[in-house]
Each structure stands twice: as C-alpha cells, then as structure tokens.
Short mmCIF file of C-alpha atoms in Angstrom, two decimals:
data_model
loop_
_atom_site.label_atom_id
_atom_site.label_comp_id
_atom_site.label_asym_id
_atom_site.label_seq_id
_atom_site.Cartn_x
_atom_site.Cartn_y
_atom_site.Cartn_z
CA UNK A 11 -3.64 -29.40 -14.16
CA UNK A 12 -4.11 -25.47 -13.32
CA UNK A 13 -5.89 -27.04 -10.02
CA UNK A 14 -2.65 -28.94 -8.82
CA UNK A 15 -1.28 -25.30 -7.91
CA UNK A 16 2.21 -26.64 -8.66
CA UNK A 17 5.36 -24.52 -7.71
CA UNK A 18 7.48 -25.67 -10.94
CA UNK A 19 5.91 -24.82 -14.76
CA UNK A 20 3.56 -26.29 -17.07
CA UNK A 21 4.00 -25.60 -20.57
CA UNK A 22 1.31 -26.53 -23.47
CA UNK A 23 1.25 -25.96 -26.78
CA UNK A 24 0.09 -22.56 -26.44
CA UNK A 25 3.28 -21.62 -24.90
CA UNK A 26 4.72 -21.64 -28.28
CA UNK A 27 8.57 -21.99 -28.56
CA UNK A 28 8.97 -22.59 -24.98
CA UNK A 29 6.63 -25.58 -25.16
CA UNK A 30 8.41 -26.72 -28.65
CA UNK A 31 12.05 -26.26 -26.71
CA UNK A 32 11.30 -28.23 -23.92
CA UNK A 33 10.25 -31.06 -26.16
CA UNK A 34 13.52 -31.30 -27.96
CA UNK A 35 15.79 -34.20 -27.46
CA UNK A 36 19.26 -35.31 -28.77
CA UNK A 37 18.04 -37.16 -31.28
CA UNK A 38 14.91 -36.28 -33.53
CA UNK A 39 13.39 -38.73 -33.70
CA UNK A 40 12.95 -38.50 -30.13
CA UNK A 41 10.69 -36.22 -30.21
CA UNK A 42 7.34 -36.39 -28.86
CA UNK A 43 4.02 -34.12 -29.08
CA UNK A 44 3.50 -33.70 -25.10
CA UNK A 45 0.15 -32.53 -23.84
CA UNK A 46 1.84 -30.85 -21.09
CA UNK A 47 5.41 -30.76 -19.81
CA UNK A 48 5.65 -30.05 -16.28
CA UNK A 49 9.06 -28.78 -14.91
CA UNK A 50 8.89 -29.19 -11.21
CA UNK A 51 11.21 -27.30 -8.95
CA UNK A 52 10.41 -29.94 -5.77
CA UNK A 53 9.56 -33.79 -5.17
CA UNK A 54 5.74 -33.08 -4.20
CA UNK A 55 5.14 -31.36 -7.55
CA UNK A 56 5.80 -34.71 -9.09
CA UNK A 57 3.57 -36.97 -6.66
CA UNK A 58 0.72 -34.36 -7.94
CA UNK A 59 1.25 -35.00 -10.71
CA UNK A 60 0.92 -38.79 -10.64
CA UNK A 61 -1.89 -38.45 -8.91
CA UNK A 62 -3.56 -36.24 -11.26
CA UNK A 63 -2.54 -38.50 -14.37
CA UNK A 64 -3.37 -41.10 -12.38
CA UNK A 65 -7.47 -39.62 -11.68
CA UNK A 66 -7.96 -39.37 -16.01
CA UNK A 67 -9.78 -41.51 -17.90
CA UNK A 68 -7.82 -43.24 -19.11
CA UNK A 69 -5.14 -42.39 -17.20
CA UNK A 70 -2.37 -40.16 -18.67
CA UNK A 71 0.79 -41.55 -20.11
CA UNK A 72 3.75 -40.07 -18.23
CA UNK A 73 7.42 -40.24 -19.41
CA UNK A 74 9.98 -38.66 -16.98
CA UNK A 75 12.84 -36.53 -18.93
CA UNK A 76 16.83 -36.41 -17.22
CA UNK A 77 19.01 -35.70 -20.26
CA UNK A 78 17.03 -37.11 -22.94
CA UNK A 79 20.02 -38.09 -24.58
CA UNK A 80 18.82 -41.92 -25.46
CA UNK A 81 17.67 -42.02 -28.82
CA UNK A 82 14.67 -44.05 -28.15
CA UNK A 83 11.29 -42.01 -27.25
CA UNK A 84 11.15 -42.96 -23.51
CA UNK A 85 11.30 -39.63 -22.51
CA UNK A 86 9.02 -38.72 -24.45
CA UNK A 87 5.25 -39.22 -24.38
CA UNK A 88 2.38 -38.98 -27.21
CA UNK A 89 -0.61 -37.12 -25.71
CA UNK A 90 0.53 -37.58 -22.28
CA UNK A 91 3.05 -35.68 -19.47
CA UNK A 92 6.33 -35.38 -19.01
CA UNK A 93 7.91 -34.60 -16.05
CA UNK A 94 10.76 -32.67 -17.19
CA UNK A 95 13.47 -33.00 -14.52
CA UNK A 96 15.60 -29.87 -15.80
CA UNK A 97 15.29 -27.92 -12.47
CA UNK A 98 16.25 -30.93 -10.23
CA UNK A 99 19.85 -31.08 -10.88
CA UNK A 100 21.62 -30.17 -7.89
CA UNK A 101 24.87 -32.34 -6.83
CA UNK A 102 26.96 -32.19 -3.57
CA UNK A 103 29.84 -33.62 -2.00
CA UNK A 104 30.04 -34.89 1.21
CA UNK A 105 32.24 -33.15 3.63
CA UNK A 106 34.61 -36.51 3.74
CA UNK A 107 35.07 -36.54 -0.07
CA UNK A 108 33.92 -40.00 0.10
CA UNK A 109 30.20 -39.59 -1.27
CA UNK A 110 28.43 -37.63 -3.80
CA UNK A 111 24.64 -36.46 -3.85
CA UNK A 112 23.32 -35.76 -7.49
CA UNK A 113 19.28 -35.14 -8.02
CA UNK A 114 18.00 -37.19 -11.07
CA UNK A 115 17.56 -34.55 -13.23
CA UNK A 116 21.22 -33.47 -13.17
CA UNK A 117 23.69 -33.85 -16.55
CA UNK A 118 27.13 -35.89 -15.91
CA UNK A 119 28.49 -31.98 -16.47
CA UNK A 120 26.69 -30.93 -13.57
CA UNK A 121 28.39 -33.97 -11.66
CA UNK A 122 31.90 -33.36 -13.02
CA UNK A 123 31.34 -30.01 -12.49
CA UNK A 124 31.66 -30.43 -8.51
CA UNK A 125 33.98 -33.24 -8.55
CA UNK A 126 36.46 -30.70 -10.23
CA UNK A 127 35.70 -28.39 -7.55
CA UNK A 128 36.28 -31.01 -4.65
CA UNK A 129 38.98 -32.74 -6.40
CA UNK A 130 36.98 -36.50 -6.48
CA UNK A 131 35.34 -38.28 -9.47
CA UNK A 132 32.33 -40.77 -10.03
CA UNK A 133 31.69 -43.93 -12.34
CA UNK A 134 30.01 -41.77 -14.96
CA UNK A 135 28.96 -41.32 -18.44
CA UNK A 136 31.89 -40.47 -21.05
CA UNK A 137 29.74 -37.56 -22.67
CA UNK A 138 28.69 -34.14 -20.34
CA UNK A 139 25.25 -34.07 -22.02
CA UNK A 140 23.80 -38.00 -20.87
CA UNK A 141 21.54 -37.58 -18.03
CA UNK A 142 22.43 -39.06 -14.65
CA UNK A 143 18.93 -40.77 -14.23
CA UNK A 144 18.63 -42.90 -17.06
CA UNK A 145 22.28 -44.34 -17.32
CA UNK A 146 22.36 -45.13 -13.95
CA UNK A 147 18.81 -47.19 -14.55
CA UNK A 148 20.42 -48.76 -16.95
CA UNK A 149 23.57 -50.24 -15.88
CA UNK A 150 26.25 -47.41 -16.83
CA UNK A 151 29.36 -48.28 -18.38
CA UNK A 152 31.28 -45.39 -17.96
CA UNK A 153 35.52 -44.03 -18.50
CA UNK A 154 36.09 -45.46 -14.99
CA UNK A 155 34.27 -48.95 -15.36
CA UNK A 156 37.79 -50.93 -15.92
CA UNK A 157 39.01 -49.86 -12.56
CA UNK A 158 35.45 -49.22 -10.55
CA UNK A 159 33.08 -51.11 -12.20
CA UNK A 160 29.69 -50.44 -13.51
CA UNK A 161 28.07 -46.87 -12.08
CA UNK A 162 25.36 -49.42 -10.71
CA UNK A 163 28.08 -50.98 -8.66
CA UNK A 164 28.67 -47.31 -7.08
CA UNK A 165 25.05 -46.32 -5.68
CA UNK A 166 25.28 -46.50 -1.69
CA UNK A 167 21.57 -45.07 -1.83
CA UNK A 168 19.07 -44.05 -3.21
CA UNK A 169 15.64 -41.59 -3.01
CA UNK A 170 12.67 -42.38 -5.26
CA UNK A 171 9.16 -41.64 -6.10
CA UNK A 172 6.67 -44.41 -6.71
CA UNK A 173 3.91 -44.83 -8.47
CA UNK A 174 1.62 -43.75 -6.13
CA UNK A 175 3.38 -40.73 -5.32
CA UNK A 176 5.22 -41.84 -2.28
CA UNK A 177 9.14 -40.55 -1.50
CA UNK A 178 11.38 -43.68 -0.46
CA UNK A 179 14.48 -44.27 0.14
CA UNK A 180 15.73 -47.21 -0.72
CA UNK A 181 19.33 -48.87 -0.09
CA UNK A 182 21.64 -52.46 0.87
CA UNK A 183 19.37 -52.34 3.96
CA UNK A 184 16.39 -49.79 3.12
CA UNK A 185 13.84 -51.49 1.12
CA UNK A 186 16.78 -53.79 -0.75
CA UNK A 187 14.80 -55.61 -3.14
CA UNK A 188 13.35 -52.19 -5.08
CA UNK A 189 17.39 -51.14 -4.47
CA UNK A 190 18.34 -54.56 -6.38
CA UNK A 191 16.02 -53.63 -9.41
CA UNK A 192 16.94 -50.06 -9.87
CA UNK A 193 20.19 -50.83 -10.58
CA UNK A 194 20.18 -51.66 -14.06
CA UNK A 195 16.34 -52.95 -14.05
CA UNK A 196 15.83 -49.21 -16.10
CA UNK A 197 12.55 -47.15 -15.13
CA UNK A 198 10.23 -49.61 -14.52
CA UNK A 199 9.83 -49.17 -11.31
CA UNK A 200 10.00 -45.35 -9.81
CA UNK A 201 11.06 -42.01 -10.75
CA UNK A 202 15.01 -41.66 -9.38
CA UNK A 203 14.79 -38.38 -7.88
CA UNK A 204 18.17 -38.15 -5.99
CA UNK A 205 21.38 -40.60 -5.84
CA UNK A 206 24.47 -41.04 -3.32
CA UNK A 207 27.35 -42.40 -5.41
CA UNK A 208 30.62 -43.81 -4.06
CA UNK A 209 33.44 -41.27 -5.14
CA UNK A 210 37.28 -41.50 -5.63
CA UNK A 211 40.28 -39.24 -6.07
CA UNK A 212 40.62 -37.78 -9.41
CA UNK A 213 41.84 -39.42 -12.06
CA UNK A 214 43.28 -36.73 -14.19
CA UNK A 215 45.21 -35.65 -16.47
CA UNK A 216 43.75 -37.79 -18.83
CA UNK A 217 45.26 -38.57 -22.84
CA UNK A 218 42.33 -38.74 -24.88
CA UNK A 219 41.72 -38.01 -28.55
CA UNK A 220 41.66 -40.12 -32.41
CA UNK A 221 44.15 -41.74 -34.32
CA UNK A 222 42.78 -42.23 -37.73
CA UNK A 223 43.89 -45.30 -39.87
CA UNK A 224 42.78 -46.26 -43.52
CA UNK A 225 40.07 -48.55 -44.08
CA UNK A 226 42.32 -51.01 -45.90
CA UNK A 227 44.40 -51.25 -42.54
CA UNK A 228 41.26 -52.73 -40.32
CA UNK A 229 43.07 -56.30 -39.94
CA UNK A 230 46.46 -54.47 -38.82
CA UNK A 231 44.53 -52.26 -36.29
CA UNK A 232 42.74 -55.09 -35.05
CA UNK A 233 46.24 -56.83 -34.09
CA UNK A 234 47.38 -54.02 -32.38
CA UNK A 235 44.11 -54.07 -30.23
CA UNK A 236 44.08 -57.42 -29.35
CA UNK A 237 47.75 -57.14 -28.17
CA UNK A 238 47.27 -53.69 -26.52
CA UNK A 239 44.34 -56.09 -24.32
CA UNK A 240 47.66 -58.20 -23.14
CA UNK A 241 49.25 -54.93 -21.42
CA UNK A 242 46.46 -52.14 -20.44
CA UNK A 243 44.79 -51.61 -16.94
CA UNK A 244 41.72 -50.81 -15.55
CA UNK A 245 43.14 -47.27 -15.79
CA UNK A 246 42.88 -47.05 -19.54
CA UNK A 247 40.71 -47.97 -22.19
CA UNK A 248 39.88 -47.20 -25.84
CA UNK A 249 37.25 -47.43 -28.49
CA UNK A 250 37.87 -48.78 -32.18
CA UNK A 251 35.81 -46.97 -34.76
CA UNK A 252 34.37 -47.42 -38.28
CA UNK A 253 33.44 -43.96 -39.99
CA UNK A 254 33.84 -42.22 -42.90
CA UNK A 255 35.90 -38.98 -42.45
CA UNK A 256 35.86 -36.04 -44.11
CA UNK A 257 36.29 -34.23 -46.94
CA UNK A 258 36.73 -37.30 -49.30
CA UNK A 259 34.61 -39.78 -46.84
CA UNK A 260 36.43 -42.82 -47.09
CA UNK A 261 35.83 -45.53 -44.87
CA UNK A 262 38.51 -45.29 -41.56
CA UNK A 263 39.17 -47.13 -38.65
CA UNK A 264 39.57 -45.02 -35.88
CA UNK A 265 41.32 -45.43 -32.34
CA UNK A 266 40.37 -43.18 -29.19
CA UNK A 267 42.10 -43.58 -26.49
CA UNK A 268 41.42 -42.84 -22.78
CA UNK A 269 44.52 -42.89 -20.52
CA UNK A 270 43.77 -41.77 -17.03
CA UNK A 271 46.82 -40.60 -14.64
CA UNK A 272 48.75 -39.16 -17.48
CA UNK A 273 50.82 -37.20 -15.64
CA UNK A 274 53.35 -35.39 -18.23
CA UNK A 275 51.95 -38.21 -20.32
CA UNK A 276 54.45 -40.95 -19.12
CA UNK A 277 51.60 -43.36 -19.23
CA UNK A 278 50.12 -42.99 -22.32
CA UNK A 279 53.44 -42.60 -23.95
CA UNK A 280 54.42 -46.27 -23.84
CA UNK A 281 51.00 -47.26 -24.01
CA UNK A 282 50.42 -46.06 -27.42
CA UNK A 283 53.60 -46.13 -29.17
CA UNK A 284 53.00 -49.38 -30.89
CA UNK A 285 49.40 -47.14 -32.19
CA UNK A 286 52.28 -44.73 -33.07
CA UNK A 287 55.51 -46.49 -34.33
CA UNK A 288 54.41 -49.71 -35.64
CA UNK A 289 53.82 -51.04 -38.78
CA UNK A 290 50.97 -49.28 -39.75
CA UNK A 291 51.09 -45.82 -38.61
CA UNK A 292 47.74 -43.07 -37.99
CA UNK A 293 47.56 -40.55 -40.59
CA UNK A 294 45.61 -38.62 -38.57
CA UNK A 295 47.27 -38.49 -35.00
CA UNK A 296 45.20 -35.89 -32.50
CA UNK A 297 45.18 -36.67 -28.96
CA UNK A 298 45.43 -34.22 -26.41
CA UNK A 299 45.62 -33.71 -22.50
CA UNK A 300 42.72 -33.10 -20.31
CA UNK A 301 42.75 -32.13 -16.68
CA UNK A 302 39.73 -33.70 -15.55
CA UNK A 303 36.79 -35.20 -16.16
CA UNK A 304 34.59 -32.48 -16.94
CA UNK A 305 37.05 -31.12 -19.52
CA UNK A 306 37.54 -34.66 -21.57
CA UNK A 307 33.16 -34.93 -21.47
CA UNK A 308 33.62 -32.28 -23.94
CA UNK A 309 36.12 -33.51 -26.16
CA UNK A 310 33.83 -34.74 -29.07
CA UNK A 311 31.27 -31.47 -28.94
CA UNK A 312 32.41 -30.25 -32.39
CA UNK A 313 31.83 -33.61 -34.16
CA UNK A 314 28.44 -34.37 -32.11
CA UNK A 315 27.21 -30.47 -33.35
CA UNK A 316 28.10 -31.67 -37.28
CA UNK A 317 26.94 -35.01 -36.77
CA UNK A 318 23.23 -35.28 -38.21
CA UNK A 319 20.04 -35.17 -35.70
CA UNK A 320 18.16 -38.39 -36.80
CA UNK A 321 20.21 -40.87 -34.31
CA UNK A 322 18.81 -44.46 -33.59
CA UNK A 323 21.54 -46.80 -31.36
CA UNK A 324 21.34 -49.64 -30.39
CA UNK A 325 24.25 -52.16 -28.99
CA UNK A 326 25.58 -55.67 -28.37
CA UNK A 327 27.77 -57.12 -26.12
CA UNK A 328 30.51 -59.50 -27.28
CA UNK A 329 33.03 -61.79 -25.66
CA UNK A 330 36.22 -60.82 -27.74
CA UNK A 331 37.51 -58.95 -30.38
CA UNK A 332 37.35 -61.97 -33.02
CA UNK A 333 38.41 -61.34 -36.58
CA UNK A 334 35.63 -62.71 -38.14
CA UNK A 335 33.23 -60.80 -35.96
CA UNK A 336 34.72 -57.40 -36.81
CA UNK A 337 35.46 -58.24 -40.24
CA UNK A 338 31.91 -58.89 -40.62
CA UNK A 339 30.49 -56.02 -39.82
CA UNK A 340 32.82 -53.63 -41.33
CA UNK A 341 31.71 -55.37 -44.81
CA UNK A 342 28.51 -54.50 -44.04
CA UNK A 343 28.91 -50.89 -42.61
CA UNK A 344 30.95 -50.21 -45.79
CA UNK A 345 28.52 -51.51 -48.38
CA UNK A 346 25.65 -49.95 -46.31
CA UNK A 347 27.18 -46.51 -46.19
CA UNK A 348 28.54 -46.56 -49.99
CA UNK A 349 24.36 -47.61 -50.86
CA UNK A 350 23.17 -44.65 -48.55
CA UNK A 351 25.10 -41.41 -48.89
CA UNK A 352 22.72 -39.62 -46.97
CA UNK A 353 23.48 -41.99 -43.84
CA UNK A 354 27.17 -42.18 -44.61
CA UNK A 355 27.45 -40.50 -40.83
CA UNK A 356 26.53 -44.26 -39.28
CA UNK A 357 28.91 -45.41 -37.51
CA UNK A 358 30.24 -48.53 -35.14
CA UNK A 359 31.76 -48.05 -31.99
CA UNK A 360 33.95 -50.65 -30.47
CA UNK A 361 34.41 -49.98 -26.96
CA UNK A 362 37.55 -52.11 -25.27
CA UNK A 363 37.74 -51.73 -21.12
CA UNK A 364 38.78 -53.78 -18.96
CA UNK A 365 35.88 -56.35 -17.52
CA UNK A 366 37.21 -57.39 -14.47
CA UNK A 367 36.01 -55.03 -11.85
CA UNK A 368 32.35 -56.06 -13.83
CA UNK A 369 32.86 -59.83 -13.12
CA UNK A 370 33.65 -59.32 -9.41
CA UNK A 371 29.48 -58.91 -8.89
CA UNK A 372 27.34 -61.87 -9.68
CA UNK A 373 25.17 -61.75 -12.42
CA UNK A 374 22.22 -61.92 -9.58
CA UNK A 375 23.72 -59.29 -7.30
CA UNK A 376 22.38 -56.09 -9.52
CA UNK A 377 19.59 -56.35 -11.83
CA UNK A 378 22.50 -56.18 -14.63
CA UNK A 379 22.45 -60.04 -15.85
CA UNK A 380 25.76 -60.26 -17.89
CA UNK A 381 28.89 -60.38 -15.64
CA UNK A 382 31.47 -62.31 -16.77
CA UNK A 383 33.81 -61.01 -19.57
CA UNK A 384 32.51 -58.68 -22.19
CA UNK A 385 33.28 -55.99 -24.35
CA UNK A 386 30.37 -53.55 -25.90
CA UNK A 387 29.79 -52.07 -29.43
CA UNK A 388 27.20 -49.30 -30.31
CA UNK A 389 26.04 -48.95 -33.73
CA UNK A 390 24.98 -45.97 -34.70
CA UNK A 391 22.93 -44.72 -37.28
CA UNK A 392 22.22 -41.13 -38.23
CA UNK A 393 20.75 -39.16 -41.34
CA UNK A 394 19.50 -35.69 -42.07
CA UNK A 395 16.91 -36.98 -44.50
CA UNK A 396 13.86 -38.84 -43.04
CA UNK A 397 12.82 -40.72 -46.03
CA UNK A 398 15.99 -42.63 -44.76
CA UNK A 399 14.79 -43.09 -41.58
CA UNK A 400 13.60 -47.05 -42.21
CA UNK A 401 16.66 -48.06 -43.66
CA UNK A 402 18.70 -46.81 -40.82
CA UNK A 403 16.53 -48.49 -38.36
CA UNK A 404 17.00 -51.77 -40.23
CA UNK A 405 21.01 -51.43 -40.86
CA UNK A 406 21.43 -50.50 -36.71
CA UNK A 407 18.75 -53.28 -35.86
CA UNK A 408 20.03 -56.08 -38.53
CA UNK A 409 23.94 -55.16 -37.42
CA UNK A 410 22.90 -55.64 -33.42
CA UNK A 411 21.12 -58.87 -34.02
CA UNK A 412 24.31 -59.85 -36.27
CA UNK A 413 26.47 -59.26 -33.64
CA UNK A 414 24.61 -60.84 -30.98
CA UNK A 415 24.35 -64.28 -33.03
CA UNK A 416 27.79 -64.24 -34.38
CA UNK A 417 29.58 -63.59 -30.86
CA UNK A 418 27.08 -66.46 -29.46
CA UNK A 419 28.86 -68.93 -32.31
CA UNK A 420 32.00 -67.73 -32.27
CA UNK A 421 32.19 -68.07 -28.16
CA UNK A 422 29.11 -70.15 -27.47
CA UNK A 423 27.64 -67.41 -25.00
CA UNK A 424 24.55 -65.34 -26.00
CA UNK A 425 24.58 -62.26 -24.20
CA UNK A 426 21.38 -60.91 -25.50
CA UNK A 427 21.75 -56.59 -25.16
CA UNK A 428 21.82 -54.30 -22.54
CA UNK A 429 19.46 -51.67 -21.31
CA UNK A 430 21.21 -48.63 -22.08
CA UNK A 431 21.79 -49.29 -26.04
CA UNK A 432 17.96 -50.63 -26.06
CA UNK A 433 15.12 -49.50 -28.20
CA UNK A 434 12.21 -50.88 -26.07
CA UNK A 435 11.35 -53.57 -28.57
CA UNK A 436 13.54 -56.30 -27.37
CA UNK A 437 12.27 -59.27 -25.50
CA UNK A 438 12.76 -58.53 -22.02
CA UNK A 439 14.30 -62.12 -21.64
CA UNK A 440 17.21 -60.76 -23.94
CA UNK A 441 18.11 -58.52 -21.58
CA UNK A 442 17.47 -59.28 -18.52
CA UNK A 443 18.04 -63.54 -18.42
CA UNK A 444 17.38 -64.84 -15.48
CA UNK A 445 17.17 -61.94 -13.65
CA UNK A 446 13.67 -61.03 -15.29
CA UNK A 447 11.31 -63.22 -12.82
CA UNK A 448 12.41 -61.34 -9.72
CA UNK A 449 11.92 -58.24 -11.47
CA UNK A 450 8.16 -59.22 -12.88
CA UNK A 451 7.48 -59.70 -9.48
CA UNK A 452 9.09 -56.40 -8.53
CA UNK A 453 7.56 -54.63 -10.86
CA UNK A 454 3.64 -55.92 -9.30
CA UNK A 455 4.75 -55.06 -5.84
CA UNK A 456 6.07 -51.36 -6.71
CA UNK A 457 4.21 -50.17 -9.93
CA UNK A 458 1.06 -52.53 -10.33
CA UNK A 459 -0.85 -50.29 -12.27
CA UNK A 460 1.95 -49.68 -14.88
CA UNK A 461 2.39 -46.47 -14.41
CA UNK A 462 6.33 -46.50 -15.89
CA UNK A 463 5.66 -48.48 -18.98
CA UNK A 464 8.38 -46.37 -20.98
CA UNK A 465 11.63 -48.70 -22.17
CA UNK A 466 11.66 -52.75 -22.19
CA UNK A 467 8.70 -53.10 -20.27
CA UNK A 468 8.78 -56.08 -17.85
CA UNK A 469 5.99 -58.13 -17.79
CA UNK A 470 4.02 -59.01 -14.49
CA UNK A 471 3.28 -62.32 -13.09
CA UNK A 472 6.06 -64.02 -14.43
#
C-alpha cells in the first residue's frame, strides 16, 4: 500500500486511536476490523487503490465509507479497505441558484450548510449526520419528498468511479443506463464521487418538534392522522411514533410534525390544532421554529446522544395507515419492550408524506421499483447490552416481515422493502421487482468482477 504513494492517509492498526476512530460508525454494531482505511484527499487516490486491491490474492474486500450512518456493516469491511470518503466533502452552488455540486463523501450538514448560505435547499436526508452517498444510492426519502419527490428524482448528473478505476460521468444522456441504476440501485455498481442535484428556494421557517400522547390513546391518534391525510400538502408531513418516554417509560405515541413555510406559524397553526384542541390532547406539547434546513437536521441531537449505540433498522413500506396494521404492531412493540428492559429504547417510526410527487415517475424510470402510493415505517431497535443483540435483530426483522405481509392482505399489494432501511439479507427480488433483470445485467457490464459486493447484492446473469 506504502508503494501506491497516495496523497490522502492510510491508517492501520498501529496507528492506534486514530485507526480505532476512523472505524467508528453510528451504530456499533457497525463496526468493522479494517486492514487499512485509506482517506483520500483526490479521485486518483481511489482508482489506486482499486487497482491495488484489485492485484491481491485474493483480492481485497473494499467497502467505501460517506456517513456511515446505516446500521448495516456496508461500510465497513472485515480484513479488507475502506475508502473513507471524510476529506471529499466539498458542496457548491451554481452561480444561477438552480444546481448544487456535493462530493460523495459530504454529510447532509455540509449540504444544508451552503444552501443556508445561498438561500436554496435540496431533496435531502431529515438528519445532518446521514451521508449524501449512500441515501442517494438508495432512493432518499427526504423532508421535501411530498412536494419534490424522491432525492433520486433530483440528480441532473452524476461523476463516478468504476471498478476498474475509471472517472465517468454519467447522466439522462451520458452513459444513461449506469445513470438509471444509480439511482436507487444502491452501490453495486461504482463509487459516487460527486453529484449535481436540482435545487429550490428555501423552504423555511419550518414547525417541527413532538407532541406526546398516552399509549392508551393510539386508536384516537390514529383518527386524527388519517383525517390530517384529507387536508395536508406536499409542504408538510409528520411521523407517528411508538416509544417509551422517560422517567417512568411508559409506552407513548408520539407525533412530529414538519411544517415547511411557517411563516409566523400561520401554517402550522391550523394544521395542528385538531393535534392540539381535540379530544385527546398531547401531554407533552414541544414544537418549535426553525429557520432552515440545517437548523431543524439538528433538532433530535440530544435524544440520538442518549439513545443507546447498538442500532439495527430495518423498514417496510405500506399502502395506508390501517387500524389493524398499526394496532398490530404496537401489541407487539409493547409486549416486546415490557419482556426486554434493556431494549426498551426500540422504537417504530411511522412516517406520513405525501406520495404524489413519488407516483409521477414510473416504477421503471429510476431503479426505485415501488411508485404508486406508499407510506414508510422504520423499526428500530437499540440496546446497550450485547447479549441482547439477537433478540433485537429478531423483534426489528420479525416486525418488518409482519408489516410487509399484513399491508400485502390488508391492500393486496406486496411492496417488498426498500434499499435504504435494508440489511443486505433480503432477496434482491424484494426490493428491486421487476426492475432487478436490467440491473443483473448492469451490474456484468459495469462491475463484472464484483468488486462492490457490500448491501443487497444483485446477482449477474439474470
């Protein structure tokens, strides 16, 4: 590796805390023991690299690292490299405000960052900490989905790295078919090393914040959702959530809303009063005004720094909010965290935005398969204690796969999962439908020696 005379660094093991730092994650079971981790500072340090995993025998695993938020271990790698993207992170804005340039190792923080500066905003990732990279790979719903669709619906272009080391771009008329599979086919297929998105005047103020109800009150929330769906926008959304709060830990259902244009609040005023003033009534009510963006990514940092650092997630899509759905997974979330007090933290999130900027693409146009209507849930399970470990991963796996075959009764669609709530362990048919043929194909064109095996790997030859 010494030979490769590469500009950015190479930490081992023998670079002590610097090596163990870099192989940190947001979740720990994330974590990884690296041979190296190379942090290069330009695009030719990574096709060295390739090339020198490449020449091993075997050849050398290699993971790629943006965020390293996902709580799976594909950026990660066992023995092998990973190209640690940390110093590729810068983001522009074009001179017409129209465009925005972000390099794949950049943080949505970094990205809100300079769309507070320049006064536009991007179909991003809620939290400052996800990495640009991966969510994009994966499909992206994001705060502005309900009025701009998915932030795979808002790449003009796009420069990669491919297996072999080669710099592309790739675009709608620049080498369109590896442009089709990057947007939502995941990293299968190149390293993303820089991005154009479409960009859009701001969208702040924005209301944002909880409303906590009792447990015993799930049905009434649940009404009030289903009838807020009758009157919101693409401008608003919120998430429904099942968690046990503090100090007594009793199970609550908890509303977050996310009102954009909230000038003096005039919007999210009427919007929420029936949350508010109606028959059942938060008694926790904390939502607060954000300027921007950048500002509301923040808004759950003190809960995510309590919150324990085991994580597994995993998620579901579903056609409606239907009573027996919800019912029956709150039973189960309840009796799971009452069993387990050391994974009482688990938790569901419900997310409600609006779908129909999503159906306006086919469900052939992106790699993304599922676009007609549909709401997603993440379940979440964490614990301090890793003797727990197994039984989380069976509660978040069983709950997914309940989901996914109750919604396919209850509205006779199966819509499989998505890519950015997978584990890597799900049939790539299940996530990819019909799409997955074109991509196996893909895939043999672009990477036929494998080289980008980490997430739902898609088969070749198909």
């Amino acid at each position: 590796m010494q030979s490769l005379k590469l500009r950015g660094r190479v930490l081992t093991p023998a670079d002590g805390e610097e090596y163990e730092k870099a192989l940190q994650r947001n979740s720990q079971l994330s974590v990884l023991p690296a041979k190296c981790i190379v942090q290069p500072v330009d695009y030719s340090d990574i096709s060295l690299v390739l090339a020198y995993a490449a020449s091993q025998y075997p050849p050398l695993d290699i993971a790629i690292k943006g965020g390293g938020a996902h709580s799976s271990t594909w950026s990660s790698s066992d023995g092998g490299i990973v190209i640690d993207l940390l110093n590729l992170r810068a983001v522009s804005v074009s001179d017409d405000k129209g465009s925005i340039n972000v390099q794949g190792g950049a943080l949505w923080g970094d990205v809100y960052e300079e769309c507070k500066k320049a006064g536009v905003d991007v179909v991003g990732a809620p939290l400052w900490f996800v990495g640009v990279g991966g969510f994009l790979l994966g499909g992206g719903y994001g705060p502005l989905s309900g009025s701009k669709g998915l932030a795979v619906d808002n790449i003009l272009s796009a420069t990669v790295i491919l297996a072999d080391g080669n710099i592309s771009k790739t675009s709608a008329t620049q080498n369109p078919d590896l442009f089709w599979a990057i947007r939502g086919g995941g990293g299968q297929f190149c390293i993303l090393a820089e991005v154009e998105l479409k960009a859009f005047p701001q969208v702040g103020p924005i209301t944002s914040g909880i409303l906590v109800y009792p447990g015993s009150e799930l049905l009434n929330v649940l009404k009030l959702v289903n009838q807020w769906k009758t009157i919101y926008s693409g401008k608003e959304k919120l998430n429904m959530t099942f968690s046990r709060t503090g100090p007594l830990f009793k199970p609550a259902v908890i509303v977050m809303p996310w009102v954009s244009e909230d000038h003096n609040s005039t919007r999210s005023k009427p919007l929420l009063s029936s949350f508010r003033d109606g028959p059942v009534k938060p008694f926790v009510d904390k939502c607060s005004l954000f300027p921007d963006l950048l500002t509301a990514s923040h808004g759950a940092d003190a809960s995510i720094a309590l919150a324990p650092k085991r994580l597994q997630i995993r998620g579901a899509l579903f056609a409606d909010f239907y009573e027996e759905l919800i019912l029956g997974v709150w039973e189960n979330w309840v009796k799971f965290t009452e069993d387990h007090e050391d994974a009482r933290s688990s938790a569901i999130l419900w997310d409600l935005t609006r779908f129909d900027k999503l159906t306006e693409v086919d469900s052939g146009g992106t790699a993304v398969r599922i676009r007609e209507q549909n709401y997603w849930v993440a379940v979440q399970g964490r614990t301090d204690n890793s003797s727990t470990d197994g039984i989380v991963s069976n509660f978040v796996a069983e709950t997914v796969a309940f989901i996914r075959s109750k919604n396919a009764e209850l509205s006779g669609k199966d819509f499989g999962y998505f890519m950015n709530m997978a584990q890597g362990d799900e049939n790539p048919a299940d996530i990819f439908g019909d799409n997955l043929p074109r991509l196996s194909k893909l895939k043999a064109k672009y990477d036929p020696t494998n080289v980008f095996k980490k997430g739902v790997a898609i088969p070749m030859g198909l």
